[in-house]
Amino acid sequence: VLRQIGSAGASPSHFDTFIVLRCTKSANDDNGHGTHVAGTVAAVNNTIGVVGVAPAANLYAVKVLSRTGTGYLSDLIEGLDWCISNKMQVVNMSLGSSSDNQSFHDAVIRVYQAGITQVAAAGNANGGAVTYPAKYGEVIAVTASDINDQFASFSSQGPEVDLIAPGVSINSTYTGSSYKVLNGTSMASPHVTGIVALRLQVKPGENPDAVKAVLQSTALPLPGLTLEQQGAGLPQALSVVKAP
């Protein structure tokens, strides 16, 4: 069973997000988690509310979780295959499972082989193990830091961690055209996804390995944090965009 750390969809009616809808079923967010994540990635720069990391990016809501924030691997696999068929460039997965699953990993590998960069929340296990899909090598695993660049105590950690990003007291879009402050590696992951989107705007078609290499080579290591807590460190958006 998958749990949020979802996408539970996104709110297409929120005036601070631009959602491209191409649905077979309703992608409306009846939980709030997905809308919050979407706003961090790409809330539009309209002088209202918040601005996302990549405000010019197009958002596609691929709803794989229920209103309770839980779901099934079969739905996520279907969502990942949809991303391949519809030629997405970057996939954010603010969700996780403590259990490995070969069919799930195979889907992640298919996305990777299609040239799509995948970013996932490391999990909120209070210093425990990184969850799947962040644990897979084809995915960029992101832990959470606070406003003082300290490791968030709720965050998972482990050798699979690639980067760290803000995940404490994150204000973003929410259901009902509102805003809400949330904590979690779910909030950290979309910061990195937004930076990936910025990179792909200047380097369209760059493969996932190259994107990850640029993110890590330009990241800022945070003092006092271990590699298992931060990976290469805090990604630097401007450096990522300017890198050759």
Short mmCIF file of N, CA and C in Angstrom, two decimals, residues 9-135:
data_model
loop_
_atom_site.label_atom_id
_atom_site.label_comp_id
_atom_site.label_asym_id
_atom_site.label_seq_id
_atom_site.Cartn_x
_atom_site.Cartn_y
_atom_site.Cartn_z
N GLY A 9 -3.69 13.98 -6.76
CA GLY A 9 -4.24 14.89 -7.75
C GLY A 9 -3.83 16.31 -7.47
N ALA A 10 -4.49 17.25 -8.14
CA ALA A 10 -4.23 18.66 -7.91
C ALA A 10 -5.49 19.44 -8.24
N SER A 11 -5.60 20.61 -7.66
CA SER A 11 -6.81 21.40 -7.83
C SER A 11 -6.71 22.27 -9.07
N PRO A 12 -7.43 21.95 -10.15
CA PRO A 12 -7.34 22.74 -11.37
C PRO A 12 -7.98 24.11 -11.24
N SER A 13 -8.75 24.32 -10.19
CA SER A 13 -9.45 25.60 -10.03
C SER A 13 -8.67 26.60 -9.20
N HIS A 14 -7.55 26.19 -8.61
CA HIS A 14 -6.78 27.12 -7.77
C HIS A 14 -6.19 28.21 -8.66
N PHE A 15 -6.37 29.46 -8.25
CA PHE A 15 -5.95 30.57 -9.10
C PHE A 15 -4.44 30.78 -9.12
N ASP A 16 -3.70 30.01 -8.32
CA ASP A 16 -2.25 30.17 -8.28
C ASP A 16 -1.51 28.99 -8.91
N THR A 17 -2.24 28.08 -9.55
CA THR A 17 -1.60 26.98 -10.27
C THR A 17 -2.17 26.90 -11.67
N PHE A 18 -1.38 26.36 -12.58
CA PHE A 18 -1.85 26.13 -13.95
C PHE A 18 -1.73 24.65 -14.23
N ILE A 19 -2.86 23.96 -14.22
CA ILE A 19 -2.88 22.52 -14.41
C ILE A 19 -3.36 22.20 -15.82
N VAL A 20 -2.55 21.46 -16.56
CA VAL A 20 -2.97 20.98 -17.87
C VAL A 20 -3.74 19.69 -17.65
N LEU A 21 -5.01 19.68 -17.99
CA LEU A 21 -5.85 18.51 -17.75
C LEU A 21 -5.96 17.65 -19.00
N ARG A 22 -5.64 16.38 -18.85
CA ARG A 22 -5.80 15.40 -19.93
C ARG A 22 -6.20 14.10 -19.24
N CYS A 23 -7.46 14.00 -18.88
CA CYS A 23 -7.89 12.99 -17.91
C CYS A 23 -8.78 11.91 -18.52
N THR A 24 -8.66 10.71 -17.94
CA THR A 24 -9.65 9.68 -18.19
C THR A 24 -10.64 9.62 -17.03
N LYS A 25 -10.21 10.09 -15.86
CA LYS A 25 -11.07 10.21 -14.70
C LYS A 25 -10.76 11.55 -14.04
N SER A 26 -11.50 11.88 -12.98
CA SER A 26 -11.27 13.15 -12.31
C SER A 26 -9.89 13.20 -11.68
N ALA A 27 -9.16 14.28 -11.94
CA ALA A 27 -7.86 14.49 -11.30
C ALA A 27 -7.97 15.48 -10.15
N ASN A 28 -9.20 15.84 -9.80
CA ASN A 28 -9.38 16.83 -8.74
C ASN A 28 -8.84 16.32 -7.41
N ASP A 29 -8.17 17.19 -6.69
CA ASP A 29 -7.55 16.83 -5.42
C ASP A 29 -8.57 16.92 -4.30
N ASP A 30 -8.97 15.77 -3.75
CA ASP A 30 -9.92 15.76 -2.64
C ASP A 30 -9.20 15.52 -1.31
N ASN A 31 -7.88 15.73 -1.33
CA ASN A 31 -7.07 15.55 -0.13
C ASN A 31 -6.29 16.81 0.24
N GLY A 32 -5.71 17.49 -0.74
CA GLY A 32 -4.95 18.71 -0.52
C GLY A 32 -3.46 18.53 -0.69
N HIS A 33 -2.99 17.33 -0.48
CA HIS A 33 -1.56 17.04 -0.55
C HIS A 33 -0.99 17.30 -1.95
N GLY A 34 -1.67 16.82 -2.97
CA GLY A 34 -1.18 16.99 -4.34
C GLY A 34 -1.14 18.44 -4.78
N THR A 35 -2.15 19.22 -4.37
CA THR A 35 -2.18 20.64 -4.71
C THR A 35 -1.04 21.38 -4.05
N HIS A 36 -0.72 21.01 -2.82
CA HIS A 36 0.40 21.62 -2.10
C HIS A 36 1.72 21.34 -2.82
N VAL A 37 1.92 20.10 -3.20
CA VAL A 37 3.12 19.70 -3.92
C VAL A 37 3.22 20.43 -5.26
N ALA A 38 2.09 20.50 -5.98
CA ALA A 38 2.07 21.16 -7.29
C ALA A 38 2.44 22.63 -7.18
N GLY A 39 1.96 23.29 -6.14
CA GLY A 39 2.26 24.70 -5.96
C GLY A 39 3.74 24.95 -5.74
N THR A 40 4.40 24.06 -5.01
CA THR A 40 5.83 24.21 -4.79
C THR A 40 6.60 24.07 -6.09
N VAL A 41 6.16 23.16 -6.93
CA VAL A 41 6.83 22.98 -8.22
C VAL A 41 6.62 24.19 -9.12
N ALA A 42 5.38 24.64 -9.27
CA ALA A 42 5.10 25.58 -10.36
C ALA A 42 3.94 26.52 -10.14
N ALA A 43 3.69 26.96 -8.91
CA ALA A 43 2.68 28.01 -8.73
C ALA A 43 3.07 29.22 -9.57
N VAL A 44 2.10 29.80 -10.25
CA VAL A 44 2.40 30.86 -11.22
C VAL A 44 2.80 32.15 -10.52
N ASN A 45 3.59 32.94 -11.20
CA ASN A 45 4.07 34.22 -10.67
C ASN A 45 3.06 35.30 -11.03
N ASN A 46 1.99 35.38 -10.23
CA ASN A 46 0.90 36.31 -10.53
C ASN A 46 0.64 37.31 -9.41
N THR A 47 1.63 37.50 -8.54
CA THR A 47 1.56 38.41 -7.38
C THR A 47 0.53 37.95 -6.36
N ILE A 48 0.00 36.74 -6.51
CA ILE A 48 -0.97 36.20 -5.55
C ILE A 48 -0.35 35.00 -4.85
N GLY A 49 -0.42 34.98 -3.53
CA GLY A 49 0.00 33.81 -2.79
C GLY A 49 1.47 33.50 -2.89
N VAL A 50 1.80 32.35 -3.44
CA VAL A 50 3.18 31.88 -3.51
C VAL A 50 3.62 31.74 -4.97
N VAL A 51 4.93 31.60 -5.16
CA VAL A 51 5.50 31.36 -6.49
C VAL A 51 6.25 30.04 -6.44
N GLY A 52 6.03 29.18 -7.41
CA GLY A 52 6.72 27.91 -7.45
C GLY A 52 8.15 28.05 -7.93
N VAL A 53 8.91 26.98 -7.79
CA VAL A 53 10.31 26.98 -8.22
C VAL A 53 10.41 27.19 -9.73
N ALA A 54 9.49 26.60 -10.48
CA ALA A 54 9.50 26.71 -11.95
C ALA A 54 8.13 27.18 -12.42
N PRO A 55 7.82 28.46 -12.23
CA PRO A 55 6.46 28.95 -12.51
C PRO A 55 6.02 28.87 -13.96
N ALA A 56 6.95 28.69 -14.88
CA ALA A 56 6.59 28.59 -16.30
C ALA A 56 6.34 27.15 -16.73
N ALA A 57 6.53 26.21 -15.84
CA ALA A 57 6.35 24.80 -16.19
C ALA A 57 4.88 24.44 -16.30
N ASN A 58 4.57 23.50 -17.17
CA ASN A 58 3.21 22.95 -17.25
C ASN A 58 3.09 21.79 -16.26
N LEU A 59 2.03 21.79 -15.48
CA LEU A 59 1.78 20.74 -14.50
C LEU A 59 0.74 19.76 -15.04
N TYR A 60 1.00 18.49 -14.87
CA TYR A 60 0.04 17.45 -15.21
C TYR A 60 -0.28 16.67 -13.94
N ALA A 61 -1.54 16.65 -13.56
CA ALA A 61 -1.95 15.94 -12.35
C ALA A 61 -2.25 14.48 -12.69
N VAL A 62 -1.40 13.59 -12.20
CA VAL A 62 -1.59 12.16 -12.41
C VAL A 62 -2.01 11.57 -11.07
N LYS A 63 -3.30 11.43 -10.89
CA LYS A 63 -3.83 11.05 -9.57
C LYS A 63 -3.73 9.55 -9.35
N VAL A 64 -2.97 9.16 -8.31
CA VAL A 64 -2.78 7.73 -8.03
C VAL A 64 -3.15 7.37 -6.59
N LEU A 65 -3.55 8.35 -5.79
CA LEU A 65 -3.93 8.10 -4.40
C LEU A 65 -5.36 8.55 -4.14
N SER A 66 -5.95 8.01 -3.10
CA SER A 66 -7.32 8.32 -2.74
C SER A 66 -7.38 9.57 -1.86
N ARG A 67 -8.59 9.94 -1.48
CA ARG A 67 -8.78 11.10 -0.61
C ARG A 67 -8.16 10.91 0.77
N THR A 68 -7.87 9.65 1.14
CA THR A 68 -7.24 9.38 2.43
C THR A 68 -5.72 9.41 2.35
N GLY A 69 -5.18 9.61 1.16
CA GLY A 69 -3.74 9.66 0.99
C GLY A 69 -3.09 8.30 0.86
N THR A 70 -3.88 7.27 0.59
CA THR A 70 -3.33 5.93 0.39
C THR A 70 -3.73 5.42 -0.99
N GLY A 71 -3.08 4.35 -1.42
CA GLY A 71 -3.39 3.81 -2.73
C GLY A 71 -2.71 2.49 -2.96
N TYR A 72 -2.70 2.05 -4.22
CA TYR A 72 -2.16 0.75 -4.58
C TYR A 72 -1.07 0.90 -5.62
N LEU A 73 -0.09 0.00 -5.55
CA LEU A 73 1.01 0.04 -6.50
C LEU A 73 0.52 -0.08 -7.93
N SER A 74 -0.55 -0.83 -8.15
CA SER A 74 -1.08 -1.00 -9.51
C SER A 74 -1.49 0.34 -10.11
N ASP A 75 -2.05 1.23 -9.27
CA ASP A 75 -2.44 2.55 -9.76
C ASP A 75 -1.23 3.41 -10.07
N LEU A 76 -0.21 3.32 -9.22
CA LEU A 76 1.00 4.09 -9.47
C LEU A 76 1.71 3.60 -10.73
N ILE A 77 1.75 2.30 -10.92
CA ILE A 77 2.35 1.74 -12.13
C ILE A 77 1.62 2.25 -13.37
N GLU A 78 0.30 2.27 -13.31
CA GLU A 78 -0.49 2.79 -14.43
C GLU A 78 -0.18 4.27 -14.65
N GLY A 79 -0.02 5.02 -13.56
CA GLY A 79 0.31 6.43 -13.68
C GLY A 79 1.68 6.65 -14.30
N LEU A 80 2.65 5.83 -13.92
CA LEU A 80 3.99 5.95 -14.50
C LEU A 80 3.97 5.62 -15.99
N ASP A 81 3.22 4.60 -16.37
CA ASP A 81 3.12 4.27 -17.79
C ASP A 81 2.42 5.39 -18.57
N TRP A 82 1.46 6.06 -17.92
CA TRP A 82 0.82 7.22 -18.54
C TRP A 82 1.85 8.31 -18.81
N CYS A 83 2.76 8.51 -17.87
CA CYS A 83 3.79 9.53 -18.04
C CYS A 83 4.69 9.22 -19.23
N ILE A 84 4.96 7.95 -19.44
CA ILE A 84 5.76 7.56 -20.60
C ILE A 84 4.99 7.82 -21.89
N SER A 85 3.75 7.37 -21.93
CA SER A 85 2.93 7.52 -23.14
C SER A 85 2.71 8.97 -23.51
N ASN A 86 2.63 9.82 -22.51
CA ASN A 86 2.35 11.24 -22.75
C ASN A 86 3.59 12.11 -22.71
N LYS A 87 4.76 11.46 -22.71
CA LYS A 87 6.05 12.14 -22.89
C LYS A 87 6.30 13.24 -21.85
N MET A 88 6.08 12.89 -20.59
CA MET A 88 6.45 13.80 -19.52
C MET A 88 7.98 13.95 -19.47
N GLN A 89 8.46 15.04 -18.88
CA GLN A 89 9.90 15.28 -18.79
C GLN A 89 10.45 15.03 -17.39
N VAL A 90 9.62 15.27 -16.38
CA VAL A 90 10.04 15.02 -15.01
C VAL A 90 8.82 14.57 -14.22
N VAL A 91 9.02 13.61 -13.33
CA VAL A 91 7.94 13.08 -12.50
C VAL A 91 8.29 13.28 -11.04
N ASN A 92 7.40 13.90 -10.29
CA ASN A 92 7.57 14.01 -8.84
C ASN A 92 6.70 12.97 -8.15
N MET A 93 7.30 12.25 -7.21
CA MET A 93 6.56 11.25 -6.44
C MET A 93 6.71 11.55 -4.95
N SER A 94 5.78 12.33 -4.43
CA SER A 94 5.74 12.62 -3.00
C SER A 94 4.87 11.56 -2.33
N LEU A 95 5.37 10.35 -2.36
CA LEU A 95 4.67 9.18 -1.84
C LEU A 95 5.70 8.11 -1.56
N GLY A 96 5.28 7.07 -0.87
CA GLY A 96 6.25 6.03 -0.59
C GLY A 96 5.65 4.78 0.00
N SER A 97 6.40 3.71 -0.09
CA SER A 97 6.04 2.42 0.48
C SER A 97 7.28 1.82 1.13
N SER A 98 7.09 1.15 2.23
CA SER A 98 8.23 0.51 2.90
C SER A 98 8.62 -0.80 2.24
N SER A 99 7.79 -1.28 1.31
CA SER A 99 8.01 -2.59 0.69
C SER A 99 8.50 -2.46 -0.74
N ASP A 100 9.50 -3.26 -1.08
CA ASP A 100 9.96 -3.36 -2.46
C ASP A 100 8.96 -4.18 -3.26
N ASN A 101 8.89 -3.91 -4.57
CA ASN A 101 7.98 -4.64 -5.44
C ASN A 101 8.57 -4.64 -6.84
N GLN A 102 8.77 -5.80 -7.42
CA GLN A 102 9.45 -5.89 -8.70
C GLN A 102 8.67 -5.23 -9.83
N SER A 103 7.35 -5.39 -9.84
CA SER A 103 6.55 -4.76 -10.90
C SER A 103 6.64 -3.24 -10.82
N PHE A 104 6.65 -2.73 -9.59
CA PHE A 104 6.80 -1.29 -9.38
C PHE A 104 8.17 -0.84 -9.86
N HIS A 105 9.21 -1.57 -9.48
CA HIS A 105 10.56 -1.20 -9.90
C HIS A 105 10.68 -1.27 -11.42
N ASP A 106 10.07 -2.26 -12.03
CA ASP A 106 10.10 -2.37 -13.49
C ASP A 106 9.49 -1.13 -14.15
N ALA A 107 8.40 -0.62 -13.56
CA ALA A 107 7.77 0.59 -14.09
C ALA A 107 8.69 1.79 -13.95
N VAL A 108 9.36 1.90 -12.81
CA VAL A 108 10.33 2.98 -12.59
C VAL A 108 11.45 2.89 -13.62
N ILE A 109 11.91 1.68 -13.88
CA ILE A 109 12.97 1.49 -14.88
C ILE A 109 12.48 1.90 -16.27
N ARG A 110 11.24 1.58 -16.60
CA ARG A 110 10.69 1.99 -17.90
C ARG A 110 10.68 3.51 -18.04
N VAL A 111 10.30 4.19 -16.99
CA VAL A 111 10.29 5.66 -17.01
C VAL A 111 11.71 6.18 -17.21
N TYR A 112 12.64 5.63 -16.48
CA TYR A 112 14.05 6.01 -16.60
C TYR A 112 14.56 5.78 -18.01
N GLN A 113 14.25 4.64 -18.58
CA GLN A 113 14.71 4.31 -19.93
C GLN A 113 14.05 5.19 -20.99
N ALA A 114 12.90 5.76 -20.66
CA ALA A 114 12.23 6.69 -21.57
C ALA A 114 12.84 8.09 -21.50
N GLY A 115 13.83 8.28 -20.63
CA GLY A 115 14.50 9.57 -20.53
C GLY A 115 13.81 10.57 -19.63
N ILE A 116 12.97 10.08 -18.74
CA ILE A 116 12.22 10.95 -17.84
C ILE A 116 12.88 10.94 -16.47
N THR A 117 13.21 12.11 -15.95
CA THR A 117 13.82 12.22 -14.62
C THR A 117 12.75 12.03 -13.55
N GLN A 118 13.06 11.21 -12.55
CA GLN A 118 12.13 10.92 -11.46
C GLN A 118 12.71 11.42 -10.14
N VAL A 119 11.87 12.12 -9.38
CA VAL A 119 12.27 12.65 -8.07
C VAL A 119 11.26 12.15 -7.05
N ALA A 120 11.75 11.71 -5.89
CA ALA A 120 10.83 11.17 -4.89
C ALA A 120 11.22 11.57 -3.48
N ALA A 121 10.21 11.68 -2.63
CA ALA A 121 10.41 11.93 -1.22
C ALA A 121 11.07 10.73 -0.57
N ALA A 122 12.06 10.99 0.28
CA ALA A 122 12.78 9.90 0.93
C ALA A 122 11.94 9.19 1.98
N GLY A 123 10.94 9.87 2.51
CA GLY A 123 10.09 9.28 3.54
C GLY A 123 10.21 10.00 4.86
N ASN A 124 9.23 9.78 5.71
CA ASN A 124 9.17 10.45 7.02
C ASN A 124 9.27 9.41 8.13
N ALA A 125 10.38 8.70 8.17
CA ALA A 125 10.54 7.58 9.11
C ALA A 125 11.35 7.95 10.34
N ASN A 126 11.44 9.26 10.63
CA ASN A 126 12.14 9.71 11.84
C ASN A 126 13.57 9.16 11.94
N GLY A 127 14.30 9.31 10.85
CA GLY A 127 15.67 8.82 10.81
C GLY A 127 15.81 7.40 10.34
N GLY A 128 14.69 6.74 10.04
CA GLY A 128 14.70 5.36 9.56
C GLY A 128 15.01 5.27 8.08
N ALA A 129 14.76 4.10 7.52
CA ALA A 129 15.16 3.80 6.15
C ALA A 129 14.38 4.60 5.11
N VAL A 130 15.04 4.87 3.99
CA VAL A 130 14.41 5.51 2.83
C VAL A 130 13.34 4.56 2.28
N THR A 131 12.22 5.14 1.84
CA THR A 131 11.13 4.34 1.30
C THR A 131 11.25 4.22 -0.23
N TYR A 132 10.46 3.33 -0.79
CA TYR A 132 10.36 3.18 -2.24
C TYR A 132 9.27 4.09 -2.78
N PRO A 133 9.48 4.73 -3.92
CA PRO A 133 10.49 4.51 -4.95
C PRO A 133 11.79 5.27 -4.78
N ALA A 134 11.89 6.14 -3.76
CA ALA A 134 13.12 6.91 -3.59
C ALA A 134 14.34 6.01 -3.43
N LYS A 135 14.13 4.82 -2.92
CA LYS A 135 15.23 3.90 -2.67
C LYS A 135 15.81 3.31 -3.94
#
